[in-house]
Coordinates of C-alpha atoms in Angstrom, one line a residue:
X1 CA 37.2 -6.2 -4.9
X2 CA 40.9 -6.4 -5.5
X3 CA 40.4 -3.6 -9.0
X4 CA 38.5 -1.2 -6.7
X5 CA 40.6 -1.8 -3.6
X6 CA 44.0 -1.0 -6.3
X7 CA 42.3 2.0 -7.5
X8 CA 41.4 3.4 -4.0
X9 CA 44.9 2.6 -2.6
X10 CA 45.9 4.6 -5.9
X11 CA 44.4 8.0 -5.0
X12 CA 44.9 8.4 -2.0
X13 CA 48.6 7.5 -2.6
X14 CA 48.7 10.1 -5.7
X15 CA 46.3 13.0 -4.6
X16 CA 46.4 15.4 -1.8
X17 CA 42.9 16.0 -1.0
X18 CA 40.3 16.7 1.4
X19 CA 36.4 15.1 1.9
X20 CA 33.4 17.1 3.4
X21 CA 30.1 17.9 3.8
X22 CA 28.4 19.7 1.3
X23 CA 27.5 23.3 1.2
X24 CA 25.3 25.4 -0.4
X25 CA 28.2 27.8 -1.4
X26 CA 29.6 24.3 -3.2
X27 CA 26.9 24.7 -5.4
X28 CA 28.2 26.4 -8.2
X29 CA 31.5 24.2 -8.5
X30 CA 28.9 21.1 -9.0
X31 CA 27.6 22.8 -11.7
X32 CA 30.7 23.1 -12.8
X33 CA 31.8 19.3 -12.3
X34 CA 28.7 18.2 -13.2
X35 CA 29.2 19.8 -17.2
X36 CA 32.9 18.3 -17.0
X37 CA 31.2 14.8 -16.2
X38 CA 28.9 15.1 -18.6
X39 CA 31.5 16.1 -21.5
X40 CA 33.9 13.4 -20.5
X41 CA 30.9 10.8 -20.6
X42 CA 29.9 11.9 -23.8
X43 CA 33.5 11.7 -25.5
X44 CA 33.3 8.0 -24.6
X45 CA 30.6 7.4 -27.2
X46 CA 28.0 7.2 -24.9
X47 CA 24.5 5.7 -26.7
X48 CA 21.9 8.2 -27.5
X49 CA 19.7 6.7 -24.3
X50 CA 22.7 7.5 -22.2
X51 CA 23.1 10.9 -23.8
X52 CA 19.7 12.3 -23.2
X53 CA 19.4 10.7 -19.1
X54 CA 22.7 12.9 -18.7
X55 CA 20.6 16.0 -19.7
X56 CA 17.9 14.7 -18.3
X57 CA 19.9 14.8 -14.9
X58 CA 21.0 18.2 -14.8
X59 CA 17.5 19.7 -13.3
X60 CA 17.4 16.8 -10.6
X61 CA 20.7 17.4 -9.8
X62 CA 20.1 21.6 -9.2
X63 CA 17.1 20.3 -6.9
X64 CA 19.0 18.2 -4.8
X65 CA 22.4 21.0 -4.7
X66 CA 19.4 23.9 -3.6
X67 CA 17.3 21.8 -1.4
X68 CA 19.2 19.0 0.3
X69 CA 18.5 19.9 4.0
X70 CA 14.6 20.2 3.1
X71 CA 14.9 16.5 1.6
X72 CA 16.9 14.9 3.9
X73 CA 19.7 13.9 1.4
X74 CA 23.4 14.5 2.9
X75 CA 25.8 15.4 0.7
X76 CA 29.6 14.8 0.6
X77 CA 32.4 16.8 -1.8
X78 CA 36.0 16.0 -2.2
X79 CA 38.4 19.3 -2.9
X80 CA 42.1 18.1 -4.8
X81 CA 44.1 21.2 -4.3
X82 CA 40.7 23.4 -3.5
X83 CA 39.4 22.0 -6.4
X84 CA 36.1 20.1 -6.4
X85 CA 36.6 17.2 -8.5
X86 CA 33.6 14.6 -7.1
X87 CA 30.4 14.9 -4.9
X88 CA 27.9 12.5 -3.6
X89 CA 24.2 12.5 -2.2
X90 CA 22.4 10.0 0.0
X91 CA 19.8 8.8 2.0
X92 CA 18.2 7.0 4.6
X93 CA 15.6 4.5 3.0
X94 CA 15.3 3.1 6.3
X95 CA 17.2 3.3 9.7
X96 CA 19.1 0.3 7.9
X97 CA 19.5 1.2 4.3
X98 CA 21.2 3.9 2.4
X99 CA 20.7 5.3 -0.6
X100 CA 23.2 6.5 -2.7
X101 CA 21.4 9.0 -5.0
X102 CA 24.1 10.5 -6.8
X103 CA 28.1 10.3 -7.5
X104 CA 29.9 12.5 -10.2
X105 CA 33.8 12.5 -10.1
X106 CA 36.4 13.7 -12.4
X107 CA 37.1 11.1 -14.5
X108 CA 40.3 12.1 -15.2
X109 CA 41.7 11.1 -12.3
X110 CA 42.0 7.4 -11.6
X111 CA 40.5 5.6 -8.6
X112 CA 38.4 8.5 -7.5
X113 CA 34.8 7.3 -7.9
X114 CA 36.1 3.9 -6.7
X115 CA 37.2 6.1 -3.4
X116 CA 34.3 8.3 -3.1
X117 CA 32.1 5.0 -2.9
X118 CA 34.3 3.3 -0.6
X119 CA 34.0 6.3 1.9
X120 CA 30.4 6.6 1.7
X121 CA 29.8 3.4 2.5
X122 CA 32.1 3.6 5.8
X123 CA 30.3 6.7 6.5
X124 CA 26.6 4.9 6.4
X125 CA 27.9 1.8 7.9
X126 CA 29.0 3.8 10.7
X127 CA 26.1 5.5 11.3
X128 CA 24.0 2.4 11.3
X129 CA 23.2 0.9 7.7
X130 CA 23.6 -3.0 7.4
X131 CA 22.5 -1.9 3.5
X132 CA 23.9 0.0 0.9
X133 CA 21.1 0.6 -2.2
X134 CA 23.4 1.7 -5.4
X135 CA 19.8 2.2 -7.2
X136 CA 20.0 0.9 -10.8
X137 CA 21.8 0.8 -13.7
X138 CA 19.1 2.8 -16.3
X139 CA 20.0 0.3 -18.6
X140 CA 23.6 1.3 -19.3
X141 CA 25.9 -1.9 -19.6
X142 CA 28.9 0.1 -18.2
X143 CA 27.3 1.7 -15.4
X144 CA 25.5 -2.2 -14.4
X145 CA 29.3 -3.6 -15.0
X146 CA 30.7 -1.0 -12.8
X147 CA 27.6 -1.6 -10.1
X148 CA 28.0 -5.5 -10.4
X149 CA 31.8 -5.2 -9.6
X150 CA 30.6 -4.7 -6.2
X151 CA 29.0 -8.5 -6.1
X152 CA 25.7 -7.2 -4.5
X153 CA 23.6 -9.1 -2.4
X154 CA 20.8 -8.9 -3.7
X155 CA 18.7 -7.0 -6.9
X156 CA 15.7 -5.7 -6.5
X157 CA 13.2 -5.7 -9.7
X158 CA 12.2 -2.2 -10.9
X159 CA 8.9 -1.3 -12.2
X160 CA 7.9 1.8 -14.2
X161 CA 3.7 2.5 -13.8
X162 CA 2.0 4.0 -17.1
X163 CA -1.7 5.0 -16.5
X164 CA -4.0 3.0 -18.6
X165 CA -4.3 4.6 -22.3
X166 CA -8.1 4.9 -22.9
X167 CA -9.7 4.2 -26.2

């Protein structure tokens, strides 16, 4: 953990910046963040699979930004100079695993992401989880490297159900 641990002691040595929950009225700044994401992934040749799950994303990620409190997700945003430059969603799997559903950071600025994940872990560890489920990596060799840097302790296989095509 040494890179990540460098990265996080990075930020919060370089960046005057505050964490909280979300709120509806962060909504449109997500939108916002969420478009810069997207454009900065997509200028680091991202694959064409990549490409079209980043559009693909943008409806899920209105639902969650509109509805969180109905689906039990919590939501966390980090504000550098009253900008927002990252926010996360999550939930509770179990009373013993959390979820993190989403994470979008400005990738401009180094060690964020690394620090937004380090803080929503403390957070669910101190409200009970003995498990933190990343989810998976879609397939995308940089986002399994970055998820594997972690060492996890386990991986779970994941299974995607067609309905039988009659003939």
């Amino acid at each position: 953990y040494k890179s990540q641990r460098a990265l996080c002691n990075r930020f919060e040595r370089e960046q005057s910046f505050e964490m909280n929950s979300y709120q509806m009225s962060d909504r449109q700044d997500c939108r916002a963040l969420l478009g810069d994401w997207s454009r900065q992934k997509q200028a680091k040749w991202l694959e064409s699979f990549g490409v079209m799950l980043l559009a693909d994303a943008a409806p899920a990620h209105e639902v969650i930004w509109s509805q969180a409190s109905v689906l039990r997700v919590t939501g966390r945003v980090v504000r550098i100079h009253g900008r927002l430059c990252a926010y996360t969603f999550g939930y509770w799997l179990t009373s013993t695993t959390f979820c993190v559903l989403l994470e979008v950071t400005d990738r401009t600025l180094p060690g964020l992401a690394q620090y937004l994940f380090l803080e929503t872990c403390r957070t669910a560890l101190a409200e009970g989880a003995e498990y933190i489920n990343a989810m998976d990596d879609a397939g995308l060799p940089g986002l399994r490297a970055s998820k594997q840097a972690y060492h996890p302790t386990m991986l779970i296989s994941n299974f995607v159900a067609f309905p039988m095509c009659e003939s």
